[in-house]
Amino acid sequence: MVKTSLRLFIRCIATLVLSVLPVAAQNPDYDQPYRPQVHFSPEEHWTNDPNGLVFYQGEYHLFFQYNPFGDQWGHMSWGHAVSTDLLHWHELPVAIPEHDNTMIFTGSVVVDRQNTSGLCTHGDCLVAIYTGHTQTSEGIRQTQNLAVSLDKGRNWAQYPGNPVLDLHLADFRDPSVSWDPIAHHWVMAVSLPKEHKIRFYSSADLKQWTQLSDFGPTGDVNGDWECPDLIHIPSSNSAKSIWALKVGLNPGAPQGGSGEQYFLGDFDGKSFHQSRLRGSQGWTNYGKDDYCAISFNGLPKDQKPVLLGWMSNWQYAAKIPTTPWRGQMSLPRHISYVSDAAGLALKQEPIVAPLRGKNYEISALSTNTSTLYGSGHTLQPPFEIRLNFGHPVEPIFGLKIFSDQQHWIEVAFDTNKKEFYIDRTHSGAAISPDFPTRTKAPLVTTRPYDLTLIVDRSSVEAFAQDGTIAMTDLVFPVSNNLQIQIFPDDAKPIQSEGQLWELKSIW
Ligand code: FRU
């Protein structure tokens, strides 16, 4: 039995790797070493947080923190890209540049369908609500400001009445604004980073804001609170609707540096109340490299919320070894939640299926890994693997992905330690002492041992246990020719079945 399944597996992988041709980017501007092939990155220069994610007139807009003048943080402006499928992005000129000593920090964009702001000239328009970061003679001042676009986000004009919210504070940032269809007004969640509070405001016209309530301090308060996002998760099947409040934490996240926690509960139009059920607090991402994720405004009613984050960490973002760009975004993911015997949890499903190319069934897996390594067969990113390990009898099982004999990452379940983990301590370039890490998430034994893994040229994104664990980690492998092994390597069978897809480059 072991032999049969081993043979089956080797045959399967051998066919698979032999027939995989290098999947190169079509566009030479996006074909440098480590250039992501299924994740957005700007053609050149620095990016951090995604901003103003919005769907409007058939286009998804991705604005992003951007330095138009170099590959380090500075001159923060809003870069801009559009897509019709959330995957293939077309970069446009800078949307909102820094001006008059004010940098344009993180914020959101709403579709003002009924011209509540009076800023639209014909029908609806896009309004950006962002933090202005100004160096004044008395020090830094962060305020909330508006800009309006009448031409599908291409050109933006500053609202002459800016700022619309000013608490005379140095730290008051990252407004997340959405329309509350029940109360019929706009709601803003904005951060008071040093106080570990998310403050809620309401407004009828985006210009005048009324304070509603504060959430926090609670949960993890070991660093600044940034980039809040209040997400309504509509009811589906038997699950009733719920609200998620996502809060960035930097530094001091348990994985080191920047990380993001979520709270599940209810927003009653004024305040957010965290649920008392188990699992109402968790980490949006248990890896090191997914920060300041926000959700899309303006999505069609029947579409699940979509979340997308910056794939880096402030500990070493300035040292990412890529040129002529620095920074990339996570894959978009559909957001929902699970409520099971173990309690509540946010659920994330990466949107990647439209990029799938050749497909390989992996069934009856069992392997002596040494047989696979050194066989000369390699696989080039980007690719996606989906595996279901069934009811494992082995304590530790998962994948090893080698970029040469000395360098690999491990993505695995450790049932002894009750952890799911990605270990990149042997992955290659250690760009900073904070880089070689083993990121981990608590396992719930009653949830399935499934794994979806998206491997790009400089990252791995893992989703496990019915999407309740998301783990995103940058990796800078020593070569693009990867070899995959399933372990344990003592030739004991591990039950698993799955598929592998080559992914098509988005460029
Ligand atoms: C988070 C952050 C935000 C701020 C932006 C500035 O990564 O610090 O709080 O608005 O980056 O670029």
Coordinates of C-alpha atoms and ligand atoms in Angstrom, one line a residue:
M1 CA 0.0 0.0 0.0
V2 CA 2.8 2.4 1.0
K3 CA 4.7 1.5 -2.0
T4 CA 1.8 1.9 -4.4
S5 CA 0.9 5.3 -3.0
L6 CA 4.6 6.4 -3.0
R7 CA 4.9 5.4 -6.6
L8 CA 1.8 7.2 -7.4
F9 CA 2.9 10.3 -5.7
I10 CA 6.4 10.3 -7.3
R11 CA 4.8 9.7 -10.7
C12 CA 2.5 12.5 -10.1
I13 CA 5.1 15.0 -9.1
A14 CA 7.5 13.9 -11.8
T15 CA 5.0 14.5 -14.5
L16 CA 4.1 17.7 -12.9
V17 CA 7.6 19.2 -12.6
L18 CA 8.8 17.9 -15.9
S19 CA 6.0 19.5 -17.8
V20 CA 6.1 22.9 -16.0
L21 CA 7.7 25.5 -18.1
P22 CA 9.1 28.7 -16.5
V23 CA 6.2 31.0 -16.1
A24 CA 7.8 34.3 -16.9
A25 CA 6.2 37.7 -16.8
Q26 CA 5.0 38.9 -20.2
N27 CA 6.2 42.4 -19.4
P28 CA 9.9 42.9 -18.9
D29 CA 9.2 45.7 -16.4
Y30 CA 7.8 43.1 -14.1
D31 CA 10.3 40.3 -14.5
Q32 CA 13.2 41.3 -12.1
P33 CA 14.4 38.9 -9.4
Y34 CA 11.8 38.6 -6.6
R35 CA 9.2 40.5 -8.7
P36 CA 5.8 39.2 -7.5
Q37 CA 3.8 37.6 -10.3
V38 CA 0.4 37.3 -8.8
H39 CA 0.6 40.1 -6.2
F40 CA 0.4 43.8 -7.0
S41 CA 3.6 45.9 -6.8
P42 CA 4.2 49.3 -8.2
E43 CA 6.5 49.4 -11.3
E44 CA 9.0 51.4 -9.3
H45 CA 9.6 53.1 -5.9
W46 CA 8.3 52.6 -2.4
T47 CA 4.8 51.5 -1.3
N48 CA 3.3 50.6 2.0
D49 CA -0.4 50.5 3.1
P50 CA -3.2 50.0 0.6
N51 CA -5.6 53.0 0.7
G52 CA -9.0 53.9 -0.5
L53 CA -10.0 50.4 -1.8
V54 CA -13.3 50.9 -3.7
F55 CA -15.3 49.4 -6.5
Y56 CA -16.9 52.0 -8.8
Q57 CA -18.4 51.8 -12.3
G58 CA -16.9 48.4 -13.0
E59 CA -13.4 49.1 -11.7
Y60 CA -11.7 48.1 -8.5
H61 CA -9.4 50.9 -7.3
L62 CA -6.3 50.3 -5.3
F63 CA -4.7 53.4 -4.0
F64 CA -1.6 52.9 -1.9
Q65 CA 1.0 54.8 0.2
Y66 CA 3.6 55.7 -2.3
N67 CA 6.8 57.7 -2.5
P68 CA 7.0 59.0 -6.1
F69 CA 10.6 59.9 -5.7
G70 CA 12.4 56.9 -4.3
D71 CA 12.4 53.4 -2.8
Q72 CA 12.4 54.5 0.8
W73 CA 9.5 55.9 2.9
G74 CA 9.0 59.6 2.3
H75 CA 6.9 62.2 0.4
M76 CA 3.9 60.0 1.1
S77 CA 1.3 60.4 -1.7
W78 CA -1.4 58.1 -3.0
G79 CA -0.3 55.9 -5.9
H80 CA -3.1 54.4 -8.0
A81 CA -3.9 51.2 -9.8
V82 CA -7.2 49.8 -11.3
S83 CA -8.4 46.3 -12.1
T84 CA -11.6 44.7 -13.3
D85 CA -11.0 41.4 -11.5
L86 CA -9.0 42.3 -8.4
L87 CA -5.9 40.5 -9.8
H88 CA -4.7 42.2 -13.0
W89 CA -3.7 45.7 -12.0
H90 CA -3.0 48.6 -14.3
E91 CA -1.0 51.3 -12.6
L92 CA -2.0 54.9 -13.2
P93 CA -0.3 58.2 -12.4
V94 CA -0.1 59.4 -8.7
A95 CA -3.7 60.2 -7.6
I96 CA -3.1 62.5 -4.6
P97 CA 0.4 64.0 -4.3
E98 CA 1.8 65.5 -1.1
H99 CA 1.3 69.2 -1.0
D100 CA 2.1 72.3 1.0
N101 CA 4.3 70.4 3.5
T102 CA 1.5 67.8 4.0
M103 CA 1.9 64.2 3.3
I104 CA -1.1 62.1 2.3
F105 CA -1.3 59.3 4.8
T106 CA -3.7 56.3 4.9
G107 CA -7.4 56.6 4.4
S108 CA -10.4 55.5 2.4
V109 CA -12.5 56.3 -0.6
V110 CA -16.3 56.2 -0.7
V111 CA -18.8 56.4 -3.5
D112 CA -21.0 59.4 -2.7
R113 CA -24.0 58.0 -4.5
Q114 CA -26.5 60.7 -3.4
N115 CA -24.1 63.6 -3.5
T116 CA -24.4 63.9 0.3
S117 CA -21.2 66.0 0.3
G118 CA -22.4 68.4 -2.4
L119 CA -19.0 67.9 -4.0
C120 CA -20.2 65.9 -7.0
T121 CA -21.2 68.0 -10.0
H122 CA -23.2 65.4 -11.9
G123 CA -24.7 62.3 -10.1
D124 CA -22.3 60.5 -7.9
C125 CA -18.6 60.9 -7.4
L126 CA -15.6 59.5 -5.4
V127 CA -14.6 61.2 -2.1
A128 CA -11.3 60.3 -0.4
I129 CA -11.0 60.8 3.4
Y130 CA -7.3 60.7 4.3
T131 CA -5.0 61.7 7.1
G132 CA -2.9 64.8 6.3
H133 CA 0.4 64.6 8.1
T134 CA 1.8 68.1 8.4
Q135 CA 5.1 69.4 9.9
T136 CA 4.1 72.7 11.7
S137 CA 6.3 75.0 13.7
E138 CA 4.8 73.4 16.8
G139 CA 5.5 69.9 15.6
I140 CA 3.6 67.2 13.7
R141 CA -0.2 67.6 13.3
Q142 CA -2.4 64.8 11.9
T143 CA -5.9 65.7 10.6
Q144 CA -8.6 64.2 8.5
N145 CA -9.2 65.7 5.1
L146 CA -11.3 65.3 1.9
A147 CA -10.4 65.2 -1.8
V148 CA -12.9 64.6 -4.6
S149 CA -12.7 63.0 -8.0
L150 CA -15.3 63.6 -10.7
D151 CA -13.5 61.4 -13.3
K152 CA -13.4 57.8 -11.9
G153 CA -10.4 58.5 -9.6
R154 CA -8.0 59.8 -12.2
N155 CA -7.9 63.5 -11.0
W156 CA -8.5 64.7 -7.4
A157 CA -9.2 68.1 -6.0
Q158 CA -8.6 69.0 -2.4
Y159 CA -11.7 70.1 -0.5
P160 CA -11.2 73.8 0.3
G161 CA -12.7 73.4 3.8
N162 CA -9.9 70.9 4.9
P163 CA -9.3 69.7 7.5
V164 CA -12.7 68.3 8.4
L165 CA -11.4 66.8 11.7
D166 CA -8.6 68.2 13.8
L167 CA -8.0 67.3 17.4
H168 CA -4.7 69.2 17.4
L169 CA -2.9 65.9 17.9
A170 CA 0.4 64.5 16.5
D171 CA -1.2 61.0 16.3
F172 CA -4.7 60.8 14.9
R173 CA -4.9 58.8 11.7
D174 CA -6.1 56.3 9.2
P175 CA -9.8 57.0 8.8
S176 CA -11.9 54.1 7.5
V177 CA -15.3 55.4 6.2
S178 CA -18.3 53.5 5.0
W179 CA -22.1 54.1 4.6
D180 CA -24.4 52.9 7.3
P181 CA -27.5 51.9 5.3
I182 CA -29.6 51.5 8.5
A183 CA -28.8 54.8 10.2
H184 CA -28.4 56.6 6.8
H185 CA -25.2 58.3 7.5
W186 CA -21.4 57.9 7.1
V187 CA -19.4 56.1 9.8
M188 CA -15.7 56.7 10.4
A189 CA -13.4 54.5 12.4
V190 CA -10.2 56.4 13.1
S191 CA -7.2 55.6 15.3
L192 CA -5.8 57.3 18.4
P193 CA -2.6 55.3 18.2
K194 CA -1.0 56.2 21.5
E195 CA -4.2 55.8 23.5
H196 CA -5.0 52.4 21.9
K197 CA -8.4 53.6 20.9
I198 CA -10.5 53.4 17.8
R199 CA -12.9 56.4 17.7
F200 CA -16.1 56.3 15.8
Y201 CA -17.7 59.4 14.2
S202 CA -20.8 59.8 12.1
S203 CA -21.6 62.4 9.4
A204 CA -24.4 63.2 7.0
D205 CA -22.2 65.0 4.5
L206 CA -18.6 63.8 5.1
K207 CA -17.7 67.3 6.1
Q208 CA -19.2 67.7 9.6
W209 CA -18.4 64.8 12.0
T210 CA -20.0 63.9 15.3
Q211 CA -18.2 61.8 17.8
L212 CA -20.0 58.5 18.6
S213 CA -17.9 56.3 20.9
D214 CA -14.5 54.9 21.6
F215 CA -13.4 51.2 21.4
G216 CA -10.3 50.2 23.5
P217 CA -7.9 50.0 25.0
T218 CA -8.3 46.2 24.9
G219 CA -6.7 43.2 23.4
D220 CA -3.0 43.7 22.5
V221 CA -1.8 47.3 23.3
N222 CA 2.0 46.7 23.1
G223 CA 2.4 49.2 20.3
D224 CA 0.6 52.0 18.3
W225 CA -2.9 51.2 17.1
E226 CA -3.2 52.1 13.4
C227 CA -5.2 51.3 10.3
P228 CA -8.6 50.4 11.8
D229 CA -11.3 48.9 9.5
L230 CA -14.9 48.2 10.5
I231 CA -16.3 45.4 8.3
H232 CA -19.9 44.3 8.1
I233 CA -20.0 40.6 7.3
P234 CA -23.5 39.9 5.9
S235 CA -25.5 36.8 6.9
S236 CA -25.0 33.7 4.8
N237 CA -26.7 30.3 5.0
S238 CA -27.5 29.8 8.7
A239 CA -24.9 32.3 10.0
K240 CA -26.3 35.7 11.0
S241 CA -24.5 38.9 10.2
I242 CA -21.6 40.0 12.3
W243 CA -19.1 42.9 12.4
A244 CA -15.3 42.7 12.5
L245 CA -13.2 45.5 13.7
K246 CA -9.6 45.1 12.5
V247 CA -6.8 47.0 14.2
G248 CA -3.1 47.3 13.2
L249 CA -0.5 47.1 15.9
N250 CA 3.0 48.4 15.4
P251 CA 5.5 47.6 16.9
G252 CA 5.0 44.9 19.5
A253 CA 2.9 42.3 17.6
P254 CA 3.5 38.8 18.9
Q255 CA 5.2 37.7 15.7
G256 CA 7.5 40.7 16.0
G257 CA 7.1 44.2 14.5
S258 CA 3.7 45.0 12.9
G259 CA 0.7 42.7 13.1
E260 CA -3.1 42.9 13.0
Q261 CA -5.7 41.8 15.5
Y262 CA -9.4 41.5 14.9
F263 CA -12.4 41.7 17.2
L264 CA -15.8 40.1 16.2
G265 CA -19.0 41.5 17.6
D266 CA -21.7 44.0 16.8
F267 CA -21.9 47.6 15.7
D268 CA -25.1 49.1 16.8
G269 CA -24.8 52.3 14.7
K270 CA -22.9 54.0 17.5
S271 CA -20.5 51.6 19.3
F272 CA -18.7 48.4 18.6
H273 CA -19.4 45.7 21.2
Q274 CA -17.0 42.7 21.2
S275 CA -18.8 39.4 21.4
R276 CA -18.5 37.4 24.6
L277 CA -18.1 34.2 22.7
R278 CA -14.8 32.3 22.5
G279 CA -12.7 33.3 19.5
S280 CA -14.0 36.9 19.3
Q281 CA -10.4 38.1 19.3
G282 CA -7.8 36.8 17.0
W283 CA -5.0 37.8 14.5
T284 CA -6.0 38.7 11.0
N285 CA -2.7 37.3 9.9
Y286 CA -0.4 35.1 11.9
G287 CA 2.6 35.7 9.6
K288 CA 4.9 38.7 9.8
D289 CA 4.0 40.3 6.5
D290 CA 0.4 41.4 6.1
Y291 CA -0.2 44.9 7.6
C292 CA -2.8 47.6 7.3
A293 CA -5.2 45.5 5.4
I294 CA -8.5 47.2 4.6
S295 CA -11.7 46.2 2.8
F296 CA -13.3 47.4 -0.4
N297 CA -16.1 50.0 -0.3
G298 CA -18.8 50.0 -2.9
L299 CA -19.0 46.3 -3.6
P300 CA -22.1 44.8 -5.2
K301 CA -24.5 43.7 -2.4
D302 CA -24.1 40.0 -3.1
Q303 CA -20.3 40.0 -2.9
K304 CA -18.5 39.0 0.3
P305 CA -16.3 41.7 1.8
V306 CA -12.8 41.7 0.3
L307 CA -9.7 42.5 2.3
L308 CA -6.2 43.3 1.0
G309 CA -3.1 44.3 3.0
W310 CA 0.5 45.5 2.6
M311 CA 2.9 42.5 2.4
S312 CA 5.7 43.7 4.7
N313 CA 6.7 44.6 8.2
W314 CA 8.0 47.9 9.5
Q315 CA 10.9 46.0 11.2
Y316 CA 12.6 45.5 7.9
A317 CA 10.4 47.0 5.1
A318 CA 13.2 49.5 4.3
K319 CA 15.6 46.6 3.6
I320 CA 13.6 44.5 1.2
P321 CA 16.1 43.5 -1.5
T322 CA 14.2 44.5 -4.6
T323 CA 14.7 47.1 -7.2
P324 CA 13.4 49.4 -8.8
W325 CA 10.4 48.9 -6.4
R326 CA 10.0 48.2 -2.8
G327 CA 6.8 46.8 -1.3
Q328 CA 3.9 44.7 -2.5
M329 CA 0.3 43.9 -1.6
S330 CA -1.2 40.6 -0.3
L331 CA -3.7 38.7 -2.5
P332 CA -7.2 39.9 -2.0
R333 CA -9.3 37.6 0.2
H334 CA -13.0 37.1 0.7
I335 CA -14.0 37.6 4.3
S336 CA -16.6 35.6 6.2
Y337 CA -16.6 34.0 9.6
V338 CA -17.1 30.6 11.2
S339 CA -18.9 29.7 14.3
D340 CA -18.3 26.2 15.5
A341 CA -17.6 24.1 18.6
A342 CA -14.4 26.0 19.1
G343 CA -16.1 29.3 18.9
L344 CA -15.9 32.2 16.4
A345 CA -13.1 33.0 13.9
L346 CA -12.6 35.2 11.0
K347 CA -12.4 33.2 7.7
Q348 CA -10.3 34.3 4.7
E349 CA -10.3 32.8 1.2
P350 CA -7.7 34.0 -1.2
I351 CA -9.0 35.2 -4.6
V352 CA -6.7 33.5 -7.0
A353 CA -8.8 30.9 -9.1
P354 CA -8.9 33.1 -12.2
L355 CA -5.1 32.8 -12.5
R356 CA -5.1 29.0 -12.5
G357 CA -3.4 27.3 -15.4
K358 CA -2.3 23.7 -15.7
N359 CA -3.7 21.6 -12.9
Y360 CA -2.3 18.4 -11.3
E361 CA -4.2 16.0 -9.1
I362 CA -2.2 14.9 -6.0
S363 CA -3.8 11.9 -4.5
A364 CA -2.9 9.1 -2.1
L365 CA 0.2 11.0 -1.0
S366 CA 2.9 9.3 0.8
T367 CA 6.5 9.9 0.4
N368 CA 10.1 9.4 1.4
T369 CA 11.1 13.0 0.7
S370 CA 14.8 12.2 0.0
T371 CA 13.6 10.5 -3.1
L372 CA 12.2 13.7 -4.4
Y373 CA 14.9 16.1 -3.5
G374 CA 17.9 16.0 -5.7
S375 CA 15.9 14.4 -8.5
G376 CA 16.5 17.5 -10.7
H377 CA 12.9 18.4 -11.1
T378 CA 11.9 21.9 -10.3
L379 CA 8.9 24.1 -10.2
Q380 CA 8.8 27.8 -10.7
P381 CA 6.6 30.2 -8.9
P382 CA 3.9 31.3 -9.0
F383 CA 1.8 28.3 -8.1
E384 CA -1.0 27.2 -5.8
I385 CA -1.2 24.0 -3.8
R386 CA -4.3 22.8 -2.0
L387 CA -4.0 19.8 0.3
N388 CA -6.3 18.1 2.7
F389 CA -4.4 16.0 5.2
G390 CA -7.5 14.1 6.5
H391 CA -7.1 12.7 10.0
P392 CA -3.4 12.7 10.6
V393 CA -1.6 10.1 12.6
E394 CA 1.8 11.8 12.4
P395 CA 2.5 14.5 14.9
I396 CA 4.2 16.9 12.4
F397 CA 3.3 17.0 8.8
G398 CA 3.4 19.5 6.0
L399 CA 5.5 20.8 3.1
K400 CA 9.1 21.7 2.6
I401 CA 10.0 23.9 -0.3
F402 CA 13.6 24.0 -1.3
S403 CA 15.3 26.6 -3.4
D404 CA 18.6 24.7 -3.2
Q405 CA 20.0 22.0 -0.9
Q406 CA 20.8 24.4 2.0
H407 CA 17.8 26.6 1.7
W408 CA 14.1 25.8 2.3
I409 CA 11.0 26.9 4.1
E410 CA 8.7 24.6 6.0
V411 CA 4.9 25.0 6.1
A412 CA 3.4 22.5 8.5
F413 CA 1.1 21.4 11.3
D414 CA 2.6 20.4 14.6
T415 CA 0.0 18.6 16.6
N416 CA 2.3 18.2 19.6
K417 CA 2.7 21.9 20.0
K418 CA -0.8 22.5 18.6
E419 CA 0.6 24.9 16.1
F420 CA 0.4 25.7 12.4
Y421 CA 3.7 27.3 11.3
I422 CA 5.8 28.7 8.5
D423 CA 9.5 28.4 9.2
R424 CA 11.7 30.6 7.0
T425 CA 14.8 30.5 9.2
H426 CA 16.7 28.6 6.4
S427 CA 15.0 30.4 3.5
G428 CA 17.9 32.4 2.1
A429 CA 18.7 36.1 2.3
A430 CA 18.5 37.2 6.0
I431 CA 17.9 40.8 5.2
S432 CA 17.7 41.8 8.9
P433 CA 18.1 40.0 12.3
D434 CA 14.3 40.2 12.6
F435 CA 13.8 38.3 9.3
P436 CA 14.6 34.6 10.0
T437 CA 11.5 33.5 11.9
R438 CA 9.1 30.7 12.5
T439 CA 5.6 32.2 12.6
K440 CA 2.9 30.2 14.3
A441 CA -0.8 30.1 14.8
P442 CA -2.7 28.0 17.4
L443 CA -4.3 24.9 16.0
V444 CA -7.8 23.9 16.8
T445 CA -8.0 20.1 16.8
T446 CA -11.7 20.1 15.8
R447 CA -11.1 22.1 12.6
P448 CA -9.9 20.5 9.4
Y449 CA -6.2 20.0 8.6
D450 CA -6.4 21.7 5.2
L451 CA -3.9 24.0 3.5
T452 CA -4.0 26.4 0.7
L453 CA -0.6 27.7 -0.2
I454 CA 0.2 30.4 -2.8
V455 CA 3.9 30.6 -3.6
D456 CA 5.1 33.7 -5.5
R457 CA 8.6 34.8 -6.3
S458 CA 9.1 36.5 -2.9
S459 CA 6.3 35.3 -0.7
V460 CA 4.2 32.5 0.6
E461 CA 0.6 33.0 1.7
A462 CA -0.9 30.1 3.7
F463 CA -4.6 29.5 4.6
A464 CA -5.3 26.7 6.9
Q465 CA -8.1 25.2 9.0
D466 CA -11.1 26.3 6.9
G467 CA -9.5 29.7 6.3
T468 CA -9.5 30.5 10.0
I469 CA -5.7 30.8 9.9
A470 CA -4.0 33.2 7.4
M471 CA -0.3 33.4 7.4
T472 CA 1.7 35.6 5.0
D473 CA 5.5 35.6 5.0
L474 CA 7.9 37.2 2.6
V475 CA 10.7 34.8 1.4
F476 CA 13.7 35.7 -0.7
P477 CA 14.8 32.3 -2.0
V478 CA 18.2 31.7 -3.5
S479 CA 16.8 30.4 -6.7
N480 CA 13.5 30.4 -8.6
N481 CA 13.7 26.6 -9.1
L482 CA 11.8 25.2 -6.3
Q483 CA 11.4 21.6 -5.2
I484 CA 8.5 20.5 -3.0
Q485 CA 8.5 17.7 -0.5
I486 CA 5.8 16.4 1.7
F487 CA 7.0 15.2 5.1
P488 CA 7.4 13.4 7.5
D489 CA 10.2 11.7 5.6
D490 CA 10.2 8.4 7.3
A491 CA 8.1 6.9 4.6
K492 CA 5.1 6.5 6.8
P493 CA 2.0 7.3 4.9
I494 CA 0.2 10.5 5.5
Q495 CA -3.3 10.7 4.2
S496 CA -3.7 13.5 1.9
E497 CA -5.2 14.6 -1.3
G498 CA -5.0 17.7 -3.2
Q499 CA -4.2 19.7 -6.3
L500 CA -1.5 21.9 -7.7
W501 CA -2.1 24.7 -10.2
E502 CA 0.5 26.7 -12.1
L503 CA -0.6 30.3 -11.9
K504 CA -0.5 32.8 -14.7
S505 CA 1.4 36.0 -14.2
I506 CA -0.7 39.1 -13.8
W507 CA 1.7 41.2 -15.9
Ligands
FRU1 C1 0.9 52.3 8.8 C2 1.2 53.8 8.7 C3 -0.1 54.5 8.9 C4 0.2 55.8 8.2 C5 1.0 55.3 7.1 C6 2.1 56.3 6.7 O1 1.7 51.5 8.1 O2 2.1 54.1 9.7 O3 -0.6 54.6 10.2 O4 -1.0 56.4 7.8 O5 1.6 54.1 7.5 O6 2.8 55.9 5.5

